XYZ file of C-alpha atoms in Angstrom:
265
model
C -48.280 -19.432 -9.781
C -46.063 -22.454 -10.024
C -43.645 -21.975 -12.964
C -43.480 -25.196 -15.000
C -43.717 -26.340 -18.553
C -43.579 -29.569 -20.516
C -43.251 -30.611 -24.198
C -43.220 -33.851 -25.973
C -42.597 -34.462 -29.667
C -41.453 -37.039 -32.225
C -40.001 -36.709 -35.687
C -38.055 -39.133 -37.991
C -34.924 -37.943 -36.229
C -35.785 -37.818 -32.507
C -38.437 -38.634 -29.837
C -38.129 -36.219 -27.027
C -39.823 -35.291 -23.735
C -38.707 -32.330 -21.718
C -40.262 -30.812 -18.555
C -39.074 -27.880 -16.415
C -39.970 -26.764 -12.987
C -38.457 -23.595 -11.865
C -39.808 -23.658 -8.332
C -38.867 -27.116 -7.499
C -35.316 -27.195 -6.150
C -32.573 -29.387 -7.690
C -31.250 -32.031 -5.316
C -28.348 -34.432 -5.316
C -30.660 -37.250 -6.432
C -30.837 -35.386 -9.729
C -27.317 -36.535 -10.480
C -26.975 -39.789 -12.441
C -25.469 -41.574 -9.428
C -28.169 -40.260 -7.166
C -30.762 -41.815 -9.531
C -29.257 -45.248 -9.029
C -29.270 -44.891 -5.245
C -32.470 -42.933 -4.711
C -34.609 -46.031 -3.921
C -33.398 -48.284 -1.069
C -35.816 -51.105 -1.777
C -37.975 -50.365 1.294
C -41.737 -50.419 0.939
C -43.109 -46.911 0.081
C -46.489 -45.350 0.015
C -47.647 -44.233 -3.300
C -46.936 -40.529 -2.380
C -43.412 -41.292 -1.208
C -42.750 -43.415 -4.311
C -44.053 -40.656 -6.584
C -41.812 -38.076 -4.842
C -38.802 -40.395 -5.166
C -39.335 -41.024 -8.793
C -39.804 -37.369 -9.609
C -36.507 -36.259 -7.981
C -34.382 -38.978 -9.528
C -32.087 -38.213 -12.413
C -34.079 -37.540 -15.665
C -31.455 -36.190 -18.137
C -30.980 -38.989 -20.546
C -30.111 -37.953 -24.080
C -28.006 -40.937 -25.072
C -25.002 -38.735 -25.401
C -23.129 -38.874 -22.073
C -21.200 -35.654 -22.538
C -24.344 -33.856 -23.294
C -25.948 -35.355 -20.249
C -23.076 -33.839 -18.121
C -23.349 -30.515 -19.747
C -27.102 -30.250 -19.056
C -26.847 -31.675 -15.498
C -24.221 -29.109 -14.694
C -26.352 -26.282 -16.110
C -29.428 -27.530 -14.220
C -27.535 -28.027 -10.916
C -26.254 -24.444 -10.948
C -29.688 -23.089 -12.085
C -31.180 -24.874 -9.024
C -34.247 -26.158 -10.982
C -35.781 -29.531 -11.730
C -35.562 -30.578 -15.342
C -36.550 -33.744 -17.184
C -34.982 -34.541 -20.471
C -35.612 -37.838 -22.321
C -34.454 -38.225 -25.940
C -33.950 -41.075 -28.374
C -32.351 -39.887 -31.477
C -30.557 -41.117 -34.618
C -27.243 -41.326 -33.035
C -26.254 -43.961 -35.552
C -25.904 -41.069 -37.974
C -24.341 -38.332 -35.761
C -25.098 -36.134 -32.706
C -26.685 -33.217 -34.534
C -30.436 -34.009 -34.339
C -30.378 -35.188 -30.731
C -28.239 -32.326 -29.448
C -30.235 -29.628 -31.416
C -33.724 -31.016 -30.591
C -32.888 -31.323 -26.820
C -31.625 -27.709 -26.692
C -34.506 -26.247 -28.729
C -37.139 -28.081 -26.588
C -35.428 -27.198 -23.289
C -35.161 -23.567 -24.298
C -38.873 -23.467 -25.239
C -39.896 -25.013 -21.930
C -37.785 -22.594 -20.079
C -39.287 -19.664 -21.900
C -42.806 -20.965 -21.387
C -42.184 -21.543 -17.606
C -40.913 -18.037 -17.120
C -44.074 -16.517 -18.404
C -44.289 -12.806 -18.944
C -41.277 -12.478 -16.565
C -43.195 -9.982 -14.351
C -41.301 -9.367 -11.074
C -38.121 -11.240 -12.219
C -34.700 -9.840 -11.665
C -34.276 -10.424 -15.416
C -30.539 -10.091 -15.591
C -27.737 -12.350 -14.203
C -24.051 -12.549 -14.416
C -22.057 -15.476 -13.056
C -18.737 -17.323 -13.289
C -18.222 -21.040 -13.473
C -15.043 -23.110 -13.171
C -14.005 -26.593 -13.945
C -10.373 -27.754 -13.510
C -8.321 -25.164 -15.312
C -11.133 -23.526 -17.145
C -13.169 -20.592 -15.967
C -16.057 -18.909 -17.789
C -18.308 -16.005 -17.349
C -21.973 -15.851 -18.506
C -24.048 -12.633 -18.837
C -27.673 -13.346 -19.251
C -30.676 -11.061 -19.936
C -34.148 -12.476 -20.164
C -35.039 -9.769 -22.640
C -37.113 -11.624 -25.216
C -34.508 -10.424 -27.665
C -32.670 -13.635 -28.726
C -28.901 -13.119 -29.156
C -25.900 -15.225 -28.417
C -22.184 -14.376 -28.389
C -19.328 -16.589 -27.166
C -15.559 -16.910 -27.559
C -15.464 -20.602 -26.327
C -12.123 -22.060 -27.527
C -13.485 -25.294 -29.073
C -10.382 -26.359 -31.144
C -10.922 -30.108 -30.638
C -13.246 -32.105 -32.891
C -15.018 -33.603 -29.923
C -15.623 -32.188 -26.505
C -12.876 -33.500 -24.359
C -10.536 -34.208 -27.203
C -11.845 -37.760 -28.180
C -10.258 -38.854 -31.370
C -9.508 -41.934 -33.420
C -7.927 -43.666 -30.529
C -11.347 -44.316 -29.120
C -12.271 -46.255 -32.242
C -8.940 -48.239 -32.133
C -9.618 -49.188 -28.377
C -13.216 -50.137 -29.040
C -13.032 -51.826 -32.458
C -9.403 -52.727 -33.016
C -7.119 -51.586 -35.877
C -9.324 -53.287 -38.412
C -12.571 -51.826 -37.207
C -13.820 -55.071 -35.700
C -15.628 -54.871 -32.455
C -13.264 -56.226 -29.815
C -15.637 -55.792 -26.945
C -18.080 -58.282 -28.248
C -21.007 -55.810 -27.844
C -24.010 -56.590 -29.871
C -25.303 -53.075 -29.366
C -22.527 -51.404 -31.136
C -22.199 -52.082 -34.894
C -19.876 -49.310 -36.080
C -17.193 -46.980 -34.918
C -19.880 -44.154 -35.377
C -21.869 -45.818 -32.592
C -18.965 -45.748 -30.192
C -18.289 -42.001 -30.875
C -21.841 -40.677 -31.069
C -22.996 -42.809 -28.188
C -20.701 -41.055 -25.736
C -19.213 -37.806 -26.880
C -20.449 -34.495 -28.229
C -18.744 -32.745 -31.196
C -17.519 -29.272 -30.336
C -19.389 -27.904 -33.246
C -22.634 -29.159 -31.534
C -21.720 -27.814 -28.180
C -21.779 -24.331 -29.523
C -25.003 -25.121 -31.265
C -26.460 -26.356 -27.979
C -25.778 -23.077 -26.324
C -27.026 -21.122 -29.343
C -30.254 -23.007 -29.678
C -30.980 -22.913 -26.083
C -30.446 -19.078 -25.986
C -32.565 -18.609 -29.155
C -35.521 -20.545 -27.740
C -35.131 -19.125 -24.247
C -35.370 -15.727 -26.079
C -32.587 -14.362 -24.024
C -29.451 -12.347 -24.680
C -26.408 -14.421 -23.611
C -22.740 -13.730 -23.704
C -20.297 -16.527 -22.766
C -16.755 -15.626 -22.129
C -13.685 -17.865 -21.477
C -11.649 -16.220 -18.633
C -9.046 -19.023 -18.125
C -8.109 -22.062 -20.209
C -5.185 -24.285 -20.076
C -5.390 -25.290 -23.820
C -4.242 -28.763 -22.786
C -5.498 -31.786 -24.537
C -9.165 -32.424 -23.495
C -9.565 -28.864 -22.308
C -12.832 -28.489 -24.230
C -14.600 -30.569 -21.741
C -13.429 -28.297 -18.933
C -14.638 -25.341 -20.935
C -18.011 -26.973 -21.607
C -18.673 -27.725 -17.994
C -17.408 -24.274 -16.800
C -19.556 -22.533 -19.418
C -22.624 -24.659 -18.234
C -22.044 -23.772 -14.667
C -21.893 -20.048 -15.505
C -24.917 -20.222 -17.775
C -27.043 -22.074 -14.999
C -25.944 -19.685 -12.215
C -26.766 -16.617 -14.405
C -30.126 -18.073 -15.262
C -30.836 -18.673 -11.499
C -30.080 -15.019 -10.718
C -32.179 -13.775 -13.654
C -35.145 -16.031 -12.995
C -35.469 -15.102 -9.304
C -38.409 -12.991 -8.170
C -37.203 -9.623 -7.022
C -39.484 -8.147 -4.321
C -38.400 -4.662 -5.165
C -40.066 -4.990 -8.594
C -43.518 -5.424 -6.948
C -44.645 -7.766 -9.662
C -43.630 -5.303 -12.476
C -41.650 -6.273 -15.479
C -38.008 -5.051 -15.297
C -38.258 -2.740 -18.300
C -38.591 1.047 -18.602
C -41.292 0.409 -21.247
C -43.323 -1.725 -18.720
C -43.206 -4.632 -21.033
C -40.722 -6.845 -22.892
C -40.496 -7.433 -26.611
C -42.923 -10.118 -27.824
């Protein structure tokens, strides 16, 4: 059976749509740059047009750093994912990041089904610049998350008050003339992710995926901005471990990888 799931929802904080297809391969057009160049302007049949639209980038949360983290995870997992979210980013990044992670985890769990015949476990490393991370993942239905991610900067990538000064001037006035940005909070929350919420994203994703996940930092420069390198390395490792764990193992002959013959419910 084709392994896919989709969820939509709306609250006072967010409007969200997420879909997951574990058996449709990720492709370069799933990158934001690929989305812009996927259609050349040539006349297409309805079938070709649908196929093109379906493979273009679909991770749009309104938080560019979160988009990068999720895109890296999906790329290394080798799956197709759609994430659309409109959230109350004028307040902060909490509701958007949390709801995206929760809904994505729920879709992944649903798409994986009873996990019969799956390898179930995966271990992988990911690297970005000077950072290297390892992820150990077990699709156990026992939700547990551990990590030692060194998130010692307020924002992923080390964004600080300088961004506000550049965007709004010393007195807080918008020097860019943008009508869409009305406060320094808009500039921060519209582009970056707090380090606290990065941890929460991995935690919420793991809990709703109902997996056991351990993330470990193997190398880290500690230089200013190193938290972005850690975030992308951890995402790569998480995605690659998920790819290994979710693969069908022919040696299982369709049986759940458990001595009990079933996983915890």
